[in-house]
N, CA and C atoms as an extended XYZ file, in Angstrom:
390
Properties=species:S:1:pos:R:3:atomname:S:1:resname:S:1:resid:I:1 pbc="F F F"
N        39.394      122.390      158.520 N   UNK     1
C        38.983      123.716      158.072 CA  UNK     1
C        38.867      124.655      159.268 C   UNK     1
N        39.428      125.843      159.149 N   UNK     2
C        39.409      126.816      160.231 CA  UNK     2
C        38.052      127.529      160.276 C   UNK     2
N        37.435      127.607      161.477 N   UNK     3
C        36.164      128.327      161.573 CA  UNK     3
C        36.344      129.834      161.342 C   UNK     3
N        37.480      130.390      161.762 N   UNK     4
C        37.751      131.818      161.571 CA  UNK     4
C        39.055      131.943      160.793 C   UNK     4
N        38.993      132.538      159.619 N   UNK     5
C        40.202      132.699      158.822 CA  UNK     5
C        40.753      134.115      158.920 C   UNK     5
N        39.881      135.038      159.369 N   UNK     6
C        40.281      136.439      159.456 CA  UNK     6
C        39.892      136.999      160.818 C   UNK     6
N        40.659      137.953      161.290 N   UNK     7
C        40.400      138.622      162.570 CA  UNK     7
C        39.009      139.259      162.536 C   UNK     7
N        38.231      139.061      163.587 N   UNK     8
C        36.878      139.622      163.646 CA  UNK     8
C        36.876      141.143      163.779 C   UNK     8
N        38.004      141.716      164.155 N   UNK     9
C        38.078      143.164      164.333 CA  UNK     9
C        38.651      143.882      163.108 C   UNK     9
N        39.833      143.444      162.661 N   UNK    10
C        40.517      144.184      161.586 CA  UNK    10
C        40.548      143.439      160.252 C   UNK    10
N        40.025      142.239      160.217 N   UNK    11
C        39.973      141.398      159.003 CA  UNK    11
C        41.337      140.955      158.483 C   UNK    11
N        42.351      141.044      159.308 N   UNK    12
C        43.686      140.564      158.932 CA  UNK    12
C        43.676      139.031      158.979 C   UNK    12
N        44.397      138.397      158.058 N   UNK    13
C        44.443      136.933      158.033 CA  UNK    13
C        45.110      136.417      159.311 C   UNK    13
N        44.488      135.395      159.895 N   UNK    14
C        44.974      134.857      161.170 CA  UNK    14
C        46.019      133.776      160.958 C   UNK    14
N        46.978      133.727      161.873 N   UNK    15
C        48.007      132.694      161.877 CA  UNK    15
C        48.021      132.069      163.259 C   UNK    15
N        48.335      130.792      163.321 N   UNK    16
C        48.435      130.131      164.616 CA  UNK    16
C        47.315      129.140      164.840 C   UNK    16
N        46.774      129.129      166.035 N   UNK    17
C        45.747      128.144      166.417 CA  UNK    17
C        44.557      128.172      165.459 C   UNK    17
N        43.936      127.028      165.309 N   UNK    18
C        42.822      126.922      164.360 CA  UNK    18
C        41.550      127.603      164.863 C   UNK    18
N        41.424      127.765      166.180 N   UNK    19
C        40.214      128.387      166.735 CA  UNK    19
C        40.412      129.863      167.101 C   UNK    19
N        41.480      130.442      166.616 N   UNK    20
C        41.809      131.833      166.918 CA  UNK    20
C        40.807      132.773      166.250 C   UNK    20
N        40.343      133.806      166.983 N   UNK    21
C        39.362      134.746      166.451 CA  UNK    21
C        39.946      136.137      166.189 C   UNK    21
N        41.014      136.481      166.923 N   UNK    22
C        41.600      137.823      166.825 CA  UNK    22
C        43.106      137.710      166.629 C   UNK    22
N        43.678      138.701      165.962 N   UNK    23
C        45.115      138.640      165.700 CA  UNK    23
C        45.943      139.050      166.920 C   UNK    23
N        45.395      139.900      167.802 N   UNK    24
C        46.122      140.287      169.005 CA  UNK    24
C        45.138      140.787      170.070 C   UNK    24
N        45.661      141.115      171.230 N   UNK    25
C        44.820      141.555      172.353 CA  UNK    25
C        44.130      142.891      172.052 C   UNK    25
N        44.792      143.761      171.314 N   UNK    26
C        44.187      145.046      170.963 CA  UNK    26
C        42.918      144.848      170.139 C   UNK    26
N        42.989      143.988      169.130 N   UNK    27
C        41.820      143.727      168.281 CA  UNK    27
C        40.695      143.079      169.085 C   UNK    27
N        41.038      142.187      169.989 N   UNK    28
C        40.023      141.541      170.823 CA  UNK    28
C        39.323      142.580      171.694 C   UNK    28
N        40.104      143.456      172.312 N   UNK    29
C        39.546      144.504      173.169 CA  UNK    29
C        38.689      145.484      172.363 C   UNK    29
N        39.178      145.901      171.202 N   UNK    30
C        38.444      146.844      170.350 CA  UNK    30
C        37.129      146.235      169.870 C   UNK    30
N        37.150      144.957      169.518 N   UNK    31
C        35.940      144.279      169.055 CA  UNK    31
C        34.873      144.264      170.152 C   UNK    31
N        35.258      143.873      171.350 N   UNK    32
C        34.295      143.785      172.452 CA  UNK    32
C        33.834      145.166      172.924 C   UNK    32
N        34.720      146.157      172.880 N   UNK    33
C        34.326      147.526      173.240 CA  UNK    33
C        33.270      148.042      172.266 C   UNK    33
N        33.515      147.893      170.977 N   UNK    34
C        32.562      148.362      169.962 CA  UNK    34
C        31.246      147.596      170.040 C   UNK    34
N        31.329      146.319      170.328 N   UNK    35
C        30.120      145.508      170.455 CA  UNK    35
C        29.266      145.993      171.631 C   UNK    35
N        29.891      146.257      172.768 N   UNK    36
C        29.135      146.716      173.938 CA  UNK    36
C        28.634      148.147      173.752 C   UNK    36
N        29.391      148.952      173.039 N   UNK    37
C        28.989      150.334      172.785 CA  UNK    37
C        27.786      150.398      171.852 C   UNK    37
N        27.736      149.502      170.901 N   UNK    38
C        26.641      149.470      169.941 CA  UNK    38
C        25.415      148.758      170.476 C   UNK    38
N        25.555      148.104      171.620 N   UNK    39
C        24.431      147.379      172.206 CA  UNK    39
C        23.373      148.378      172.665 C   UNK    39
N        22.216      148.341      172.019 N   UNK    40
C        21.151      149.292      172.328 CA  UNK    40
C        20.119      148.704      173.273 C   UNK    40
N        20.380      147.524      173.816 N   UNK    41
C        19.405      146.840      174.640 CA  UNK    41
C        19.279      147.348      176.060 C   UNK    41
N        20.234      148.069      176.567 N   UNK    42
C        20.208      148.438      177.970 CA  UNK    42
C        19.685      149.856      178.180 C   UNK    42
N        18.481      149.947      178.702 N   UNK    43
C        17.869      151.246      178.983 CA  UNK    43
C        18.678      152.012      180.031 C   UNK    43
N        19.145      151.303      181.049 N   UNK    44
C        19.943      151.927      182.096 CA  UNK    44
C        21.172      152.624      181.520 C   UNK    44
N        21.872      151.961      180.606 N   UNK    45
C        23.074      152.551      180.022 CA  UNK    45
C        22.757      153.800      179.214 C   UNK    45
N        21.632      153.790      178.504 N   UNK    46
C        21.229      154.971      177.735 CA  UNK    46
C        20.969      156.151      178.659 C   UNK    46
N        20.240      155.903      179.739 N   UNK    47
C        19.917      156.967      180.691 CA  UNK    47
C        21.192      157.481      181.351 C   UNK    47
N        22.034      156.569      181.795 N   UNK    48
C        23.280      156.955      182.451 CA  UNK    48
C        24.170      157.772      181.521 C   UNK    48
N        24.265      157.347      180.269 N   UNK    49
C        25.085      158.070      179.283 CA  UNK    49
C        24.557      159.490      179.071 C   UNK    49
N        23.220      159.633      178.973 N   UNK    50
C        22.636      160.957      178.745 CA  UNK    50
C        22.792      161.845      179.973 C   UNK    50
N        22.633      161.296      181.178 N   UNK    51
C        22.842      162.084      182.393 CA  UNK    51
C        24.282      162.593      182.475 C   UNK    51
N        25.222      161.736      182.155 N   UNK    52
C        26.635      162.153      182.180 CA  UNK    52
C        26.904      163.240      181.149 C   UNK    52
N        26.322      163.101      179.962 N   UNK    53
C        26.500      164.122      178.931 CA  UNK    53
C        25.857      165.435      179.362 C   UNK    53
N        24.636      165.381      179.901 N   UNK    54
C        23.963      166.592      180.369 CA  UNK    54
C        24.789      167.297      181.444 C   UNK    54
N        25.320      166.532      182.407 N   UNK    55
C        26.122      167.123      183.478 CA  UNK    55
C        27.373      167.802      182.907 C   UNK    55
N        28.027      167.135      181.977 N   UNK    56
C        29.241      167.685      181.356 CA  UNK    56
C        28.937      169.009      180.652 C   UNK    56
N        27.816      169.066      179.939 N   UNK    57
C        27.443      170.287      179.209 CA  UNK    57
C        27.081      171.404      180.177 C   UNK    57
N        26.296      171.095      181.205 N   UNK    58
C        25.927      172.122      182.190 CA  UNK    58
C        27.163      172.652      182.916 C   UNK    58
N        28.076      171.768      183.260 N   UNK    59
C        29.312      172.187      183.933 CA  UNK    59
C        30.134      173.117      183.040 C   UNK    59
N        30.190      172.799      181.759 N   UNK    60
C        30.971      173.590      180.802 CA  UNK    60
C        30.450      175.024      180.699 C   UNK    60
N        29.124      175.186      180.724 N   UNK    61
C        28.544      176.512      180.529 CA  UNK    61
C        28.243      177.253      181.824 C   UNK    61
N        28.451      176.624      182.963 N   UNK    62
C        28.154      177.260      184.242 CA  UNK    62
C        29.412      177.312      185.103 C   UNK    62
N        30.336      178.152      184.721 N   UNK    63
C        31.612      178.267      185.438 CA  UNK    63
C        31.497      179.074      186.736 C   UNK    63
N        30.586      180.055      186.776 N   UNK    64
C        30.525      180.972      187.908 CA  UNK    64
C        29.460      180.615      188.942 C   UNK    64
N        28.665      179.583      188.710 N   UNK    65
C        27.611      179.236      189.653 CA  UNK    65
C        26.235      179.664      189.190 C   UNK    65
N        26.178      180.643      188.292 N   UNK    66
C        24.920      181.054      187.684 CA  UNK    66
C        25.225      181.632      186.309 C   UNK    66
N        24.422      181.216      185.321 N   UNK    67
C        24.635      181.686      183.947 CA  UNK    67
C        23.324      181.580      183.180 C   UNK    67
N        23.233      182.318      182.079 N   UNK    68
C        22.090      182.233      181.175 CA  UNK    68
C        22.623      181.893      179.787 C   UNK    68
N        22.021      180.863      179.182 N   UNK    69
C        22.483      180.376      177.885 CA  UNK    69
C        21.266      180.159      176.988 C   UNK    69
N        21.391      180.526      175.722 N   UNK    70
C        20.331      180.249      174.758 CA  UNK    70
C        20.192      178.732      174.646 C   UNK    70
N        18.966      178.247      174.712 N   UNK    71
C        18.732      176.797      174.766 CA  UNK    71
C        19.324      176.057      173.578 C   UNK    71
N        19.300      176.661      172.404 N   UNK    72
C        19.804      175.996      171.201 CA  UNK    72
C        21.286      175.661      171.312 C   UNK    72
N        22.038      176.464      172.064 N   UNK    73
C        23.467      176.209      172.242 CA  UNK    73
C        23.666      174.881      172.976 C   UNK    73
N        22.893      174.679      174.049 N   UNK    74
C        23.006      173.430      174.800 CA  UNK    74
C        22.485      172.243      173.993 C   UNK    74
N        21.348      172.430      173.350 N   UNK    75
C        20.740      171.345      172.583 CA  UNK    75
C        21.637      170.882      171.436 C   UNK    75
N        22.344      171.830      170.815 N   UNK    76
C        23.222      171.477      169.692 CA  UNK    76
C        24.409      170.616      170.135 C   UNK    76
N        24.700      170.624      171.438 N   UNK    77
C        25.813      169.827      171.953 CA  UNK    77
C        25.361      168.476      172.501 C   UNK    77
N        24.066      168.197      172.357 N   UNK    78
C        23.552      166.902      172.794 CA  UNK    78
C        22.784      166.939      174.096 C   UNK    78
N        22.593      168.124      174.667 N   UNK    79
C        21.855      168.251      175.919 CA  UNK    79
C        20.398      167.842      175.699 C   UNK    79
N        19.856      167.039      176.616 N   UNK    80
C        18.463      166.618      176.546 CA  UNK    80
C        17.796      166.972      177.878 C   UNK    80
N        16.911      167.981      177.899 N   UNK    81
C        16.310      168.433      179.159 CA  UNK    81
C        15.351      167.423      179.792 C   UNK    81
N        15.032      166.345      179.095 N   UNK    82
C        14.147      165.325      179.654 CA  UNK    82
C        14.866      164.371      180.603 C   UNK    82
N        16.181      164.477      180.680 N   UNK    83
C        16.961      163.619      181.565 CA  UNK    83
C        17.555      164.474      182.684 C   UNK    83
N        17.095      164.230      183.910 N   UNK    84
C        17.588      164.955      185.082 CA  UNK    84
C        17.484      164.040      186.283 C   UNK    84
N        18.219      164.378      187.360 N   UNK    85
C        18.259      163.502      188.526 CA  UNK    85
C        17.263      163.909      189.614 C   UNK    85
N        16.988      165.191      189.763 N   UNK    86
C        16.039      165.657      190.762 CA  UNK    86
C        15.639      167.091      190.433 C   UNK    86
N        14.755      167.668      191.240 N   UNK    87
C        14.325      169.039      190.997 CA  UNK    87
C        14.259      169.802      192.312 C   UNK    87
N        14.187      171.120      192.188 N   UNK    88
C        14.070      172.001      193.340 CA  UNK    88
C        13.143      173.138      192.966 C   UNK    88
N        12.210      173.444      193.857 N   UNK    89
C        11.244      174.514      193.625 CA  UNK    89
C        11.581      175.674      194.553 C   UNK    89
N        11.791      176.860      193.971 N   UNK    90
C        12.138      178.020      194.805 CA  UNK    90
C        10.874      178.671      195.362 C   UNK    90
N        11.048      179.711      196.150 N   UNK    91
C         9.905      180.362      196.813 CA  UNK    91
C         8.971      181.045      195.818 C   UNK    91
N         9.464      181.350      194.623 N   UNK    92
C         8.625      181.966      193.582 CA  UNK    92
C         7.821      180.931      192.795 C   UNK    92
N         8.080      179.671      193.051 N   UNK    93
C         7.371      178.614      192.344 CA  UNK    93
C         8.085      178.107      191.106 C   UNK    93
N         9.279      178.629      190.810 N   UNK    94
C        10.053      178.151      189.663 CA  UNK    94
C        10.651      176.784      189.991 C   UNK    94
N        10.552      175.861      189.058 N   UNK    95
C        11.082      174.515      189.262 CA  UNK    95
C        12.367      174.361      188.463 C   UNK    95
N        13.467      174.221      189.184 N   UNK    96
C        14.775      173.984      188.576 CA  UNK    96
C        14.984      172.478      188.488 C   UNK    96
N        15.356      172.000      187.322 N   UNK    97
C        15.686      170.597      187.133 CA  UNK    97
C        17.194      170.448      187.291 C   UNK    97
N        17.618      169.429      188.010 N   UNK    98
C        19.041      169.244      188.298 CA  UNK    98
C        19.561      167.950      187.702 C   UNK    98
N        20.788      168.033      187.222 N   UNK    99
C        21.563      166.863      186.842 CA  UNK    99
C        22.699      166.820      187.854 C   UNK    99
N        22.472      166.065      188.906 N   UNK   100
C        23.366      166.013      190.052 CA  UNK   100
C        23.491      167.416      190.651 C   UNK   100
N        24.642      168.058      190.602 N   UNK   101
C        24.780      169.370      191.254 CA  UNK   101
C        24.543      170.555      190.326 C   UNK   101
N        24.252      170.328      189.057 N   UNK   102
C        24.037      171.421      188.106 CA  UNK   102
C        22.561      171.474      187.695 C   UNK   102
N        21.965      172.664      187.890 N   UNK   103
C        20.551      172.814      187.600 CA  UNK   103
C        20.280      173.749      186.445 C   UNK   103
N        19.055      173.655      185.903 N   UNK   104
C        18.653      174.523      184.802 CA  UNK   104
C        17.169      174.812      184.906 C   UNK   104
N        16.806      175.991      184.437 N   UNK   105
C        15.416      176.434      184.402 CA  UNK   105
C        15.156      177.009      183.027 C   UNK   105
N        14.112      176.548      182.379 N   UNK   106
C        13.773      177.034      181.040 CA  UNK   106
C        12.986      178.336      181.162 C   UNK   106
N        13.378      179.344      180.398 N   UNK   107
C        12.728      180.655      180.393 CA  UNK   107
C        12.579      181.153      178.964 C   UNK   107
N        11.548      181.931      178.731 N   UNK   108
C        11.366      182.598      177.445 CA  UNK   108
C        11.632      184.080      177.676 C   UNK   108
N        12.721      184.586      177.122 N   UNK   109
C        13.103      185.988      177.287 CA  UNK   109
C        13.289      186.619      175.917 C   UNK   109
N        12.577      187.711      175.671 N   UNK   110
C        12.653      188.432      174.397 CA  UNK   110
C        12.386      187.510      173.202 C   UNK   110
N        11.471      186.575      173.362 N   UNK   111
C        11.109      185.668      172.289 CA  UNK   111
C        12.093      184.542      172.050 C   UNK   111
N        13.104      184.414      172.892 N   UNK   112
C        14.103      183.350      172.745 CA  UNK   112
C        14.053      182.446      173.966 C   UNK   112
N        14.081      181.139      173.703 N   UNK   113
C        14.111      180.199      174.808 CA  UNK   113
C        15.531      180.118      175.352 C   UNK   113
N        15.644      180.294      176.666 N   UNK   114
C        16.948      180.284      177.326 CA  UNK   114
C        16.896      179.356      178.525 C   UNK   114
N        18.063      178.964      178.980 N   UNK   115
C        18.187      178.196      180.213 CA  UNK   115
C        18.971      179.035      181.209 C   UNK   115
N        18.430      179.132      182.410 N   UNK   116
C        19.160      179.733      183.517 CA  UNK   116
C        19.846      178.578      184.224 C   UNK   116
N        21.159      178.635      184.301 N   UNK   117
C        21.947      177.564      184.896 CA  UNK   117
C        22.379      177.957      186.299 C   UNK   117
N        22.251      177.035      187.226 N   UNK   118
C        22.656      177.272      188.614 CA  UNK   118
C        23.424      176.060      189.127 C   UNK   118
N        24.081      176.258      190.245 N   UNK   119
C        24.769      175.177      190.931 CA  UNK   119
C        24.052      174.925      192.254 C   UNK   119
N        23.952      173.681      192.651 N   UNK   120
C        23.281      173.295      193.886 CA  UNK   120
C        23.921      174.008      195.077 C   UNK   120
N        23.069      174.549      195.946 N   UNK   121
C        23.525      175.282      197.125 CA  UNK   121
C        23.004      174.579      198.384 C   UNK   121
N        23.703      174.705      199.501 N   UNK   122
C        23.265      174.028      200.740 CA  UNK   122
C        21.851      174.418      201.187 C   UNK   122
N        21.442      175.674      200.980 N   UNK   123
C        20.109      176.085      201.428 CA  UNK   123
C        18.997      175.376      200.662 C   UNK   123
N        19.296      174.868      199.492 N   UNK   124
C        18.287      174.173      198.687 CA  UNK   124
C        17.865      172.852      199.332 C   UNK   124
N        18.767      172.226      200.041 N   UNK   125
C        18.468      170.946      200.671 CA  UNK   125
C        17.429      171.085      201.779 C   UNK   125
N        17.453      172.201      202.494 N   UNK   126
C        16.493      172.426      203.570 CA  UNK   126
C        15.074      172.465      203.040 C   UNK   126
N        14.879      173.051      201.861 N   UNK   127
C        13.531      173.139      201.298 CA  UNK   127
C        13.052      171.786      200.781 C   UNK   127
N        13.973      170.861      200.515 N   UNK   128
C        13.570      169.527      200.075 CA  UNK   128
C        12.946      168.737      201.230 C   UNK   128
N        13.394      169.031      202.429 N   UNK   129
C        12.915      168.291      203.602 CA  UNK   129
C        11.530      168.727      204.044 C   UNK   129
N        11.073      169.894      203.623 N   UNK   130
C         9.757      170.400      204.045 CA  UNK   130
C         8.613      169.736      203.340 C   UNK   130
């Protein structure tokens, strides 16, 4: 009796060896990719995935080095302001949160929550050392 009668990925009937689990290399790869993607056990992977998504979104909306965007626009695309890599405090006391080289500052302007987006500048590093 065969332990696996159908492909674990596409459910196609298997032919050949009795211990075969997948019909081809594509199905084997797709099965393991989906399994690892659905694995919710790794906190590191969740954080890394969110940081990458945040960076991608900030980069998309900050083409010129500085921009202002309504917060809901970023949030609707999956941006999560609780995930950032470091911060920088300017001379006015405003704290910009950064996702690698792209930073954001939350502001309330005219009753609407907005994010001021900036790009990391060399002068910012000097203030980190103080």
